XYZ file of C-alpha atoms in Angstrom:
298
model
C 31.540 -63.487 85.253
C 33.944 -66.170 86.589
C 36.145 -64.756 89.238
C 39.662 -66.035 88.773
C 41.930 -66.990 91.655
C 45.400 -65.294 92.166
C 48.085 -67.524 93.389
C 51.820 -66.489 94.217
C 54.853 -67.894 96.000
C 56.517 -66.994 99.268
C 59.098 -64.835 97.512
C 56.438 -62.188 97.129
C 57.243 -61.255 100.695
C 53.588 -60.345 101.617
C 52.183 -61.372 104.992
C 49.767 -64.219 105.075
C 46.999 -62.060 106.730
C 47.180 -59.532 103.792
C 47.051 -62.515 101.225
C 44.009 -64.088 102.941
C 42.291 -60.496 103.119
C 42.847 -60.111 99.502
C 41.878 -63.550 98.402
C 45.348 -64.585 97.257
C 46.717 -68.153 97.543
C 50.282 -68.848 98.128
C 52.831 -71.706 97.514
C 55.766 -71.719 99.912
C 59.344 -72.079 99.091
C 61.423 -74.391 101.566
C 64.872 -73.870 103.181
C 66.873 -75.550 105.810
C 69.767 -74.657 108.111
C 72.170 -77.664 108.452
C 73.965 -76.328 111.508
C 70.394 -76.187 113.178
C 69.433 -79.555 112.424
C 68.758 -79.633 108.858
C 64.954 -79.786 108.940
C 63.262 -78.515 105.695
C 61.230 -75.629 106.706
C 58.303 -73.971 104.823
C 57.375 -70.435 105.957
C 53.800 -69.449 104.675
C 53.518 -66.945 107.402
C 56.341 -64.530 107.994
C 54.589 -62.778 110.724
C 55.250 -65.929 112.847
C 58.642 -66.248 111.889
C 61.582 -64.856 113.850
C 63.481 -63.166 111.084
C 65.926 -61.244 113.227
C 67.179 -64.580 114.661
C 67.440 -66.005 111.157
C 69.694 -63.190 110.087
C 71.562 -63.114 113.305
C 72.342 -66.801 112.667
C 73.525 -65.908 109.200
C 75.828 -63.408 110.664
C 77.338 -66.032 113.030
C 78.204 -68.345 109.916
C 75.110 -70.556 109.761
C 74.500 -71.746 106.185
C 71.078 -71.853 104.749
C 70.083 -74.130 101.653
C 66.949 -73.483 99.603
C 64.785 -75.595 97.435
C 62.714 -74.682 94.371
C 59.039 -75.268 94.241
C 58.254 -78.534 92.481
C 55.645 -79.125 89.620
C 53.871 -81.299 92.263
C 53.536 -78.527 94.772
C 52.038 -76.393 91.976
C 49.522 -79.103 90.837
C 48.551 -79.631 94.613
C 47.574 -75.968 94.996
C 45.969 -75.369 91.584
C 43.906 -78.722 91.020
C 41.371 -78.243 93.771
C 40.688 -74.655 92.324
C 40.263 -75.760 88.854
C 37.896 -78.618 90.041
C 35.890 -75.888 91.934
C 35.473 -74.232 88.422
C 37.847 -71.327 88.970
C 40.444 -69.935 86.469
C 43.952 -69.203 87.755
C 46.359 -66.503 87.510
C 49.818 -67.508 88.893
C 52.286 -64.713 89.587
C 55.838 -65.935 90.381
C 59.456 -65.234 91.191
C 61.610 -64.481 88.563
C 62.779 -67.167 86.139
C 66.035 -65.367 85.854
C 67.035 -66.435 89.375
C 65.068 -69.530 90.022
C 63.914 -72.429 88.119
C 60.464 -72.593 90.201
C 58.665 -70.552 87.485
C 59.527 -73.053 84.964
C 58.313 -75.828 87.181
C 55.044 -73.875 87.383
C 54.675 -73.732 83.598
C 55.141 -77.727 83.572
C 52.426 -77.981 86.013
C 50.196 -75.612 84.075
C 50.751 -77.421 80.911
C 49.606 -80.637 82.516
C 46.693 -79.025 84.286
C 45.324 -77.504 81.000
C 45.212 -80.965 79.373
C 43.102 -82.163 82.350
C 40.889 -79.008 82.521
C 40.552 -77.612 78.831
C 37.517 -75.632 79.833
C 39.547 -73.603 82.535
C 42.162 -70.883 81.903
C 45.580 -70.860 83.494
C 47.740 -67.862 83.057
C 51.287 -67.378 84.585
C 53.276 -64.092 84.907
C 56.782 -64.089 85.407
C 57.367 -60.944 87.462
C 61.202 -60.840 86.530
C 61.759 -59.910 90.171
C 61.627 -61.132 93.803
C 60.502 -59.876 97.097
C 58.240 -56.710 96.640
C 59.296 -56.610 93.010
C 56.989 -59.534 92.918
C 54.701 -58.675 95.628
C 53.737 -55.246 94.310
C 52.632 -57.023 91.039
C 50.557 -59.353 92.983
C 48.774 -56.624 94.844
C 48.100 -54.767 91.399
C 46.545 -58.016 90.212
C 44.137 -58.173 93.072
C 43.252 -54.562 92.457
C 42.403 -55.339 88.793
C 40.397 -58.543 89.681
C 38.469 -56.686 92.277
C 37.578 -53.867 89.951
C 36.093 -56.349 87.590
C 39.079 -56.743 85.007
C 38.803 -60.002 83.026
C 41.836 -62.372 83.235
C 43.058 -62.035 79.712
C 43.050 -58.120 80.218
C 44.463 -58.381 83.553
C 47.565 -60.312 82.051
C 48.268 -57.595 79.475
C 47.995 -54.868 82.087
C 50.173 -56.681 84.567
C 52.860 -57.481 82.036
C 53.154 -53.700 81.370
C 53.207 -53.068 85.077
C 55.877 -55.708 85.613
C 57.985 -54.143 82.784
C 58.067 -50.727 84.497
C 58.863 -52.239 87.957
C 62.175 -50.750 89.006
C 64.277 -52.840 91.449
C 67.407 -51.510 92.827
C 69.473 -52.827 95.858
C 72.613 -53.091 97.763
C 74.169 -55.589 100.069
C 76.192 -54.927 103.168
C 78.748 -57.960 102.933
C 79.946 -59.061 99.630
C 80.630 -62.591 100.767
C 76.916 -63.549 100.031
C 77.372 -62.771 96.400
C 80.099 -65.438 96.133
C 77.597 -68.044 96.844
C 75.575 -67.259 93.861
C 78.560 -66.871 91.688
C 78.305 -63.242 91.021
C 81.584 -62.391 92.829
C 84.805 -64.275 93.637
C 85.936 -64.784 97.055
C 88.991 -62.674 96.627
C 87.079 -59.587 95.167
C 84.469 -60.113 97.958
C 87.269 -59.955 100.621
C 89.037 -56.969 99.121
C 85.822 -55.103 98.564
C 84.806 -55.570 102.410
C 87.973 -54.321 103.486
C 87.606 -51.077 101.214
C 83.976 -50.882 102.279
C 82.803 -51.129 98.896
C 79.003 -51.483 98.252
C 77.601 -52.717 94.937
C 74.727 -51.313 93.220
C 72.430 -54.211 91.833
C 69.240 -54.285 89.987
C 66.909 -56.473 88.114
C 67.451 -56.537 84.201
C 65.033 -57.187 81.446
C 65.587 -60.964 81.806
C 64.972 -60.782 85.480
C 68.584 -61.392 86.432
C 70.387 -59.514 88.869
C 73.185 -57.224 87.423
C 75.841 -54.891 89.038
C 75.439 -51.473 87.693
C 77.855 -49.504 89.976
C 79.442 -49.325 93.200
C 80.213 -46.712 95.993
C 82.300 -46.656 99.016
C 80.182 -46.615 102.343
C 76.754 -47.555 103.332
C 75.472 -43.985 103.437
C 76.542 -43.277 99.785
C 74.881 -46.622 98.749
C 71.564 -45.469 100.203
C 71.980 -42.036 98.552
C 72.793 -43.833 95.194
C 69.541 -45.901 95.374
C 67.602 -42.686 95.909
C 69.021 -41.041 92.930
C 67.921 -44.122 90.800
C 64.467 -43.168 92.258
C 64.888 -39.541 91.393
C 65.899 -40.411 87.887
C 63.355 -43.273 86.995
C 60.304 -42.890 89.148
C 57.000 -42.010 87.435
C 53.836 -40.544 89.004
C 55.056 -41.139 92.560
C 52.083 -39.614 94.330
C 49.880 -42.245 92.937
C 51.865 -45.580 93.696
C 52.891 -47.680 96.691
C 56.697 -47.948 96.800
C 58.258 -51.100 98.260
C 61.309 -51.181 100.664
C 62.686 -54.519 101.806
C 65.506 -54.993 104.212
C 67.494 -57.916 105.558
C 67.434 -56.782 109.251
C 68.492 -53.154 108.816
C 65.142 -51.237 109.679
C 67.083 -48.042 110.359
C 68.610 -48.050 106.904
C 65.141 -48.774 105.538
C 63.715 -45.951 107.326
C 66.559 -43.642 106.164
C 65.962 -44.627 102.561
C 62.154 -43.899 102.897
C 62.940 -40.378 104.117
C 65.333 -39.865 101.099
C 62.850 -40.914 98.426
C 59.958 -38.880 100.255
C 62.166 -35.842 99.985
C 62.684 -36.304 96.294
C 59.123 -37.332 95.266
C 56.730 -38.494 98.092
C 54.831 -41.837 97.108
C 51.046 -42.425 98.040
C 52.532 -45.017 100.382
C 55.579 -46.915 101.286
C 55.387 -50.667 102.017
C 58.236 -51.883 104.234
C 58.992 -55.266 104.862
C 61.854 -57.665 106.097
C 63.153 -60.005 103.549
C 61.580 -63.450 103.732
C 64.390 -66.205 104.416
C 64.646 -67.823 100.973
C 65.376 -64.778 99.067
C 67.259 -63.161 102.145
C 69.491 -66.054 102.450
C 70.894 -65.410 98.780
C 71.779 -61.649 99.495
C 72.421 -61.875 103.246
C 71.985 -59.600 106.317
C 72.048 -55.833 105.716
C 70.726 -56.053 102.158
C 68.405 -53.152 101.298
C 66.144 -52.871 98.181
C 63.820 -50.556 96.633
C 60.840 -51.320 94.358
C 59.036 -48.560 92.530
C 57.124 -48.187 89.021
C 59.142 -46.071 86.693
C 60.352 -45.627 83.222
C 60.702 -48.839 80.993
C 64.314 -48.018 80.230
C 65.440 -48.770 83.772
C 66.048 -52.427 83.288
C 68.196 -51.840 80.201
C 70.248 -48.873 81.545
C 73.782 -49.263 82.292
C 73.806 -46.849 85.219
């Protein structure tokens, strides 16, 4: 049986050592910081990246620009694997927040024409950070247990649809740069200590489904979403991603463990590309739950 190769992008927020151990290849996003010289940076190994310094620079006003993955980058990673006789399963960042997945589809179409005997499958996770990373790790479990590529795609699509992603930001100004909030509303919201409740919807887009006053209340609100929607917590790994707010991440872990202890909690700091769009202090929870979560209004 041909063992297919899993490829993801750095938005999955998984350390290089873990990816290599699980036999997963990675394509890096790029970013630059104009005030720091503007060099284009690729970050395939976040364990070697000073994330705290990155978020401190953002807090001090340093701008970050990001770039999508190009079709050429996908082709460069995929072609050698196809030439070696391997099929490919690519698992990528939500098409609802980035055009990179579409670029991957373009590359895959070209490579299918070159390698008609090989299979190339792509899964749009409709998520980012560990909302993507947990799907990648599940894919590795399926592959290692002998699940064929076509069956894995079906199972992973269902897993993806049940992946709940809920988060809050600490400073509303970072939502302005993405067009989700006006500067005036952000300024007023920060003065009033308003914290938005955000999630990934059925199209992989970020939507606001509520707001509370105060950081502690935002953590409790996230935990209540977990209470309402989590399924079979004792048999799943839950993900928590934070943008340099580890104490809040630990508090959230305690809150959900009091509600329904998961088998494991994977806590990571947001990688720089996704983190630059949500800003320092962002805190997110990822778990498998009821399918209705993405469509629910609250």
